[in-house]
Amino acid sequence: MSLETPSPRRSRRGSGAVTLHDVARLAGVAPITASRAVNTPQQVSAEVLRKVTDAISRTGYVPNRLAGGLASTRSRLVAAVVPTISGPVFLETVQSLTEALAERGYQMMLGQAGYSGNREDALLDAIIGRRPDGIVLTGILHSAEGRRRLLAAGIPVVETWDLTPTPIDMLVGFSHIEVGRAVARFLHRKGRRRLAVVSGDDERAQRRCAAFQATAAELGLPAVRSVVVPAPTTLKRGREALADLLAGRGRVDAVFCSSDLLALGVMTEARVRGIEVPKNMAVVGFGDLEFAADLAPALTTVHIKGAAIGRQAAQFIVDRAEGRSVDTRVIDIGFSIVERDST
Amino acid sequence: MSLETPSPRRSRRGSGAVTLHDVARLAGVAPITASRAVNTPQQVSAEVLRKVTDAISRTGYVPNRLAGGLASTRSRLVAAVVPTISGPVFLETVQSLTEALAERGYQMMLGQAGYSGNREDALLDAIIGRRPDGIVLTGILHSAEGRRRLLAAGIPVVETWDLTPTPIDMLVGFSHIEVGRAVARFLHRKGRRRLAVVSGDDERAQRRCAAFQATAAELGLPAVRSVVVPAPTTLKRGREALADLLAGRGRVDAVFCSSDLLALGVMTEARVRGIEVPKNMAVVGFGDLEFAADLAPALTTVHIKGAAIGRQAAQFIVDRAEGRSVDTRVIDIGFSIVERDST
DNA sequence: GTGAAAGCGCTAACAC
DNA sequence: GTGTTAGCGCTTTCAC
């Protein structure tokens, strides 16, 4: 464990940690050979491999990935950007992304851009400065300037949770417009006629909302009442929103909510007011969070394969980082309406 | 924008990105001067600052933090380790930690250790390899080997969400034993006598649970019935747990749940079975997630200042990284029981 | 206030 | 299969 201390010249001190040089010296090989033993063991002889492995365990050597990344221009770091981590919607994606990356030897750096987007450019610069092997943009709308910098940096980008007409690079998502349409048709089919929508004010939710309203109109239904609440959506906002809705004139027999939490709020408020779900009013959520299936009544909601999105995003980036050609760059992962008791 | 291409020698290619050298050349100064203009602008003349700033904006230069970190042995990267990101308990902490760090120019790397702890050592090595300026351990129990490596690496460590007798380094948390005691006393004071507990199987929840049971015994109450469910806890497990509890003999007039989600499950199952909360049964949660206050009935729960924990952890690490002495290394941030309608 | 030199710890490129 | 050399892009040290 006690290696010779380097000659105390007037030079720099370094971190004091065990380096590959130390390992190589102990194993009696050149540094590059030790490097090969670590990174591409099939390139060295069994004898060398044994000596190096031995030296590593004796010294407790942990490779410095900063140095490795600098030398190889491959940081094995991937950045994920979400509006905020505390809205539970993207959690599953972040979780599966982190796991899928870790399995392949990559780490994840998390950035929160906020819903307003004013912190976005600063965050992007902080990320680009780390030279990640890829960036995963989750549910984010990026400024033109940010887009330009991302492109200029030449870092692989995966946009998720949306289907934009002009993706920056790669994309795995679904159509929010189709979600809005599908839910309107679904409720119409279930015999509901007086629709309402409670929606967060973020751009994607608004798109679902607009499509929902337009489709209801096409189906000949009366105008859809709507309440917009600030993102991130919460149970409380859901309760307040239903109260707002009921304060207005006109009845409502179905509410489409832009998140499951909002839907839980609407259902809670309905129960308090003696409105029976689904008898008097149907409720549809969005996200299919883990709790949705076990509420009473169980919540009908739009299921998004959040984990699959994360895994696919990891796949895209790792493939690119390791030089494999990515032929399909845009994947529509779709969605499904999970019908349960609330409708 | 178009800089002279470097002479095409047989040497390495690099990343092709704009470097500090490019900026310096364009500004007509030495690289080190450009570096000072970026990092310590007060050290250079106004004239130089202007020229460098100008060159930066013309080239779109973004400093390479891998190189900077290697040279300065300060990565400005902080690692956070959680059991899993998708249990909503630690979200607030992770969010405030990320934000507080970003404000100070640090980025956060996220690692998920899982509840079982077998992935822990591999994760720790991956983290140490990045030479972060600090590691925040959130609700994690670490192996002796992991502890040793962390110490050996000399990286500042902040443990959170617990109060261990022998902290590795710094700590900001609260006593799970005190939580268990306080809730038992609280329910006793409210006149409840037949207590039960529904708890996740992770070590900290079990400690709260044990203290809850012991205190109930000290107060002369009948034996506390308990149901243990696998972590992470969910609404579904809460419903099932109450069903289990009611299937046994003996009545229950209060249930302490190890998470708010579990409590929501218990309340949901109670409602379905016609058990009135709080009349027939009191329910107490843990965590005070955002939805707790707005449930019907509103949930009495143990409030933990998750955001304060995150901010303090950031403070600890940044202080240490920037060479400020940290005098108090252990902070008990406490907790409070928020009394609402469910009791 | 500014600069030259010398690394930080690692790996790509080219030998042998 | 193994070694030599020369950097990756930045900052520290020391000098002016």
XYZ file of C-alpha atoms in Angstrom, chain A:
343
model
C 0.000 0.000 0.000
C 2.845 2.403 0.803
C 4.318 3.410 -2.508
C 7.457 5.475 -2.783
C 6.615 9.097 -2.395
C 7.396 11.026 -5.566
C 10.514 13.184 -5.348
C 9.446 16.430 -3.689
C 10.232 18.793 -6.545
C 8.756 22.274 -6.757
C 6.093 20.880 -9.099
C 2.381 20.270 -8.607
C 0.858 18.083 -5.995
C -1.986 16.256 -7.764
C -4.788 14.687 -5.863
C -2.646 12.234 -3.973
C -4.762 9.339 -5.162
C -3.387 6.120 -6.598
C -2.841 6.485 -10.334
C -2.497 4.070 -13.179
C 1.225 4.768 -13.073
C 1.404 3.487 -9.530
C -0.432 0.345 -10.517
C 1.806 -0.162 -13.546
C 4.959 0.256 -11.511
C 3.749 -2.221 -8.907
C 2.820 -4.704 -11.617
C 6.118 -4.154 -13.423
C 4.556 -3.109 -16.727
C 4.194 0.094 -18.726
C 1.264 2.378 -17.910
C -0.383 1.732 -21.253
C -0.288 -1.982 -20.595
C -1.991 -1.473 -17.278
C -4.543 0.666 -19.105
C -5.191 -2.160 -21.527
C -5.532 -4.670 -18.730
C -8.253 -2.482 -17.265
C -10.114 -1.454 -20.392
C -9.529 -4.194 -22.936
C -8.350 -7.229 -20.947
C -8.548 -9.469 -24.006
C -5.589 -7.549 -25.435
C -3.124 -8.576 -22.745
C -1.633 -11.869 -21.665
C -3.085 -13.789 -18.762
C 0.112 -13.204 -16.842
C -0.026 -9.428 -17.195
C -3.726 -9.382 -16.429
C -3.113 -11.223 -13.192
C -0.312 -8.925 -12.092
C -2.281 -5.784 -12.880
C -5.480 -7.037 -11.252
C -3.436 -7.896 -8.233
C -1.816 -4.482 -8.080
C -5.217 -2.831 -8.401
C -6.734 -4.683 -5.502
C -3.663 -4.077 -3.365
C -3.724 -0.347 -3.980
C -7.477 0.214 -4.184
C -6.988 1.985 -7.504
C -10.049 3.674 -8.992
C -9.509 5.057 -12.511
C -9.810 8.811 -12.865
C -12.609 9.240 -15.400
C -11.924 12.934 -15.735
C -8.493 12.158 -17.142
C -9.796 9.243 -19.182
C -12.581 11.337 -20.613
C -10.227 14.131 -21.504
C -7.809 11.820 -23.269
C -10.386 9.771 -25.111
C -13.053 12.447 -25.655
C -15.537 9.979 -24.229
C -16.791 10.989 -20.828
C -19.222 8.119 -20.251
C -21.466 10.738 -18.764
C -24.994 11.411 -19.971
C -27.013 14.454 -18.990
C -30.750 14.325 -18.435
C -32.787 17.503 -18.379
C -36.267 17.584 -16.842
C -38.531 20.520 -15.990
C -38.376 19.468 -12.359
C -37.730 16.152 -10.720
C -40.477 16.586 -8.181
C -43.353 16.287 -10.585
C -43.669 12.511 -10.509
C -44.393 12.192 -14.206
C -40.838 11.781 -15.470
C -39.568 9.745 -12.557
C -39.982 6.415 -14.190
C -38.104 7.632 -17.245
C -35.274 9.072 -15.170
C -35.069 5.916 -13.132
C -34.903 3.535 -16.053
C -32.516 5.827 -17.900
C -30.159 5.927 -14.925
C -30.298 2.177 -14.530
C -29.868 1.355 -18.185
C -26.881 3.679 -18.367
C -25.289 2.342 -15.190
C -25.514 -1.195 -16.542
C -23.448 -0.097 -19.500
C -20.895 1.807 -17.457
C -22.289 5.286 -17.953
C -23.365 7.754 -15.290
C -26.218 10.213 -15.317
C -26.073 13.877 -14.526
C -29.373 15.526 -13.704
C -30.397 19.046 -14.612
C -33.643 20.803 -13.744
C -34.656 23.432 -16.247
C -37.832 24.634 -14.568
C -41.076 24.937 -16.459
C -40.519 28.506 -17.529
C -37.352 27.873 -19.478
C -35.356 30.893 -18.393
C -32.721 28.796 -16.639
C -32.393 26.648 -19.712
C -29.451 28.264 -21.466
C -27.282 28.462 -18.354
C -28.053 24.842 -17.592
C -27.194 23.823 -21.121
C -23.798 25.503 -20.904
C -23.074 23.795 -17.607
C -23.924 20.502 -19.248
C -21.990 21.054 -22.456
C -18.967 21.987 -20.366
C -18.885 18.445 -19.011
C -18.666 17.054 -22.526
C -21.299 14.365 -21.940
C -21.610 11.568 -24.469
C -25.259 12.457 -24.835
C -28.101 14.616 -23.583
C -31.623 13.440 -22.900
C -34.194 16.191 -23.018
C -37.315 15.150 -21.188
C -40.473 17.103 -21.668
C -38.636 20.273 -22.365
C -39.104 23.013 -24.882
C -35.803 24.541 -25.788
C -34.938 28.002 -26.899
C -33.607 28.557 -30.402
C -30.308 29.622 -28.872
C -30.120 26.445 -26.800
C -30.859 24.403 -29.859
C -28.048 26.079 -31.720
C -25.518 25.508 -28.949
C -26.506 21.877 -28.671
C -26.040 21.376 -32.372
C -22.737 23.252 -32.341
C -21.432 21.104 -29.499
C -22.047 18.037 -31.619
C -23.372 16.064 -28.644
C -25.961 13.385 -29.408
C -29.368 14.553 -28.242
C -32.456 12.493 -27.506
C -35.708 14.355 -27.095
C -38.387 12.436 -25.219
C -42.033 12.582 -24.198
C -42.999 14.381 -27.331
C -43.063 14.090 -31.086
C -41.741 17.271 -32.592
C -41.932 17.859 -36.318
C -38.267 18.856 -36.452
C -36.237 16.833 -33.953
C -32.774 18.120 -33.079
C -31.281 14.676 -33.432
C -32.941 11.533 -32.030
C -36.340 11.236 -30.474
C -38.510 8.811 -28.562
C -41.957 10.027 -27.691
C -45.613 10.097 -28.567
C -48.175 12.492 -29.956
C -49.898 14.694 -27.422
C -52.402 15.661 -30.058
C -53.352 12.034 -30.577
C -53.765 11.626 -26.826
C -56.220 14.513 -26.702
C -58.141 13.132 -29.644
C -58.232 9.588 -28.329
C -59.542 10.616 -24.940
C -62.280 12.767 -26.462
C -63.394 9.883 -28.669
C -63.202 7.471 -25.767
C -65.459 9.581 -23.570
C -67.859 10.167 -26.440
C -68.043 6.415 -26.988
C -68.804 5.921 -23.308
C -71.831 8.145 -23.755
C -70.442 11.251 -22.080
C -71.563 14.504 -23.647
C -70.667 17.399 -21.378
C -66.893 17.280 -21.311
C -64.465 19.386 -19.357
C -60.727 19.485 -19.126
C -58.403 20.406 -16.259
C -54.908 20.998 -17.484
C -51.484 22.207 -16.446
C -50.258 25.279 -18.278
C -47.209 23.645 -19.832
C -47.046 23.509 -23.556
C -47.533 19.769 -24.023
C -50.550 19.583 -21.737
C -52.022 22.508 -23.600
C -51.603 20.674 -26.858
C -53.465 17.631 -25.505
C -56.105 19.979 -24.237
C -56.588 21.789 -27.537
C -56.845 18.523 -29.456
C -59.353 17.247 -26.896
C -61.519 20.320 -27.366
C -61.268 20.293 -31.135
C -62.198 16.633 -31.355
C -65.164 17.107 -29.033
C -66.373 19.854 -31.352
C -65.941 17.594 -34.386
C -68.037 14.998 -32.613
C -70.786 17.539 -32.229
C -70.486 17.896 -28.481
C -71.151 21.156 -26.646
C -68.181 23.416 -25.956
C -65.661 21.850 -23.601
C -65.249 23.773 -20.382
C -61.634 24.135 -19.323
C -59.609 25.139 -16.295
C -55.900 25.766 -16.640
C -53.678 25.435 -13.582
C -49.995 26.281 -13.241
C -47.519 23.412 -13.663
C -46.433 21.352 -11.826
C -49.893 19.956 -11.250
C -50.943 18.817 -7.803
C -53.835 17.186 -6.010
C -54.775 20.533 -4.538
C -55.045 22.178 -7.938
C -57.306 19.356 -8.994
C -59.686 19.944 -6.124
C -59.753 23.669 -6.762
C -60.248 23.140 -10.459
C -63.314 20.971 -9.979
C -64.718 23.537 -7.591
C -64.211 26.185 -10.290
C -65.838 23.991 -12.870
C -68.891 23.365 -10.737
C -69.222 27.013 -9.821
C -69.863 27.822 -13.464
C -73.215 27.246 -15.083
C -73.823 24.070 -17.039
C -73.301 20.480 -15.996
C -70.229 18.340 -16.542
C -70.303 14.584 -16.924
C -66.648 13.878 -17.704
C -63.336 15.508 -16.853
C -60.022 14.862 -18.592
C -57.114 15.800 -16.344
C -53.595 16.486 -17.540
C -52.063 14.361 -14.773
C -53.079 11.565 -12.442
C -52.465 13.765 -9.439
C -54.879 16.318 -10.808
C -57.358 13.499 -11.411
C -56.982 12.328 -7.835
C -57.758 15.869 -6.737
C -60.843 16.005 -8.923
C -62.037 12.652 -7.600
C -61.398 13.725 -4.029
C -63.354 16.939 -4.450
C -66.147 15.068 -6.200
C -66.427 12.625 -3.311
C -66.508 15.425 -0.756
C -69.330 17.030 -2.692
C -71.267 13.810 -3.013
C -70.735 13.517 -6.734
C -70.411 9.861 -7.608
C -67.629 8.762 -9.919
C -68.252 7.314 -12.440
C -72.044 7.490 -12.125
C -72.437 11.250 -12.182
C -69.068 12.110 -13.586
C -66.285 10.254 -15.356
C -62.654 11.099 -14.676
C -59.658 10.386 -16.893
C -56.072 11.004 -15.825
C -52.746 11.082 -17.603
C -49.544 9.225 -16.805
C -50.803 6.025 -15.195
C -48.722 6.514 -12.102
C -48.358 3.491 -9.905
C -51.231 4.512 -7.619
C -53.821 4.996 -10.388
C -54.826 1.345 -10.573
C -55.436 1.096 -6.843
C -57.530 4.140 -6.168
C -61.183 3.667 -5.349
C -62.635 3.956 -7.896
C -59.631 2.841 -9.942
C -58.598 5.597 -12.305
C -58.983 5.384 -16.042
C -55.921 7.067 -17.437
C -53.554 7.423 -20.346
C -50.660 5.042 -19.954
C -47.230 6.169 -21.144
C -44.379 3.697 -21.186
C -42.034 5.889 -19.185
C -39.521 3.158 -18.454
C -39.378 2.102 -22.093
C -38.685 5.702 -23.059
C -35.765 5.822 -20.645
C -34.333 2.536 -21.855
C -34.626 3.504 -25.502
C -32.998 6.860 -24.851
C -30.075 5.096 -23.155
C -29.820 2.709 -26.089
C -29.744 5.562 -28.593
C -26.972 7.366 -26.789
C -24.807 4.389 -25.982
C -25.084 3.147 -29.560
C -23.982 6.512 -30.822
C -21.197 6.845 -28.280
C -19.830 3.453 -29.183
C -19.871 4.198 -32.862
C -22.766 1.974 -33.867
C -24.907 3.480 -36.550
C -28.362 4.493 -35.439
C -30.648 3.989 -38.409
C -34.044 4.834 -36.962
C -33.732 8.107 -35.143
C -37.356 8.797 -34.346
C -39.523 6.377 -32.402
C -43.197 6.909 -31.698
C -43.672 4.799 -28.630
C -47.398 5.404 -28.528
C -49.746 5.394 -25.574
C -52.853 3.573 -24.476
C -55.983 4.405 -22.586
C -56.279 2.087 -19.605
C -59.948 1.757 -18.866
C -60.779 1.344 -15.210
C -63.682 2.135 -12.891
C -63.615 5.920 -13.021
C -65.286 5.943 -16.435
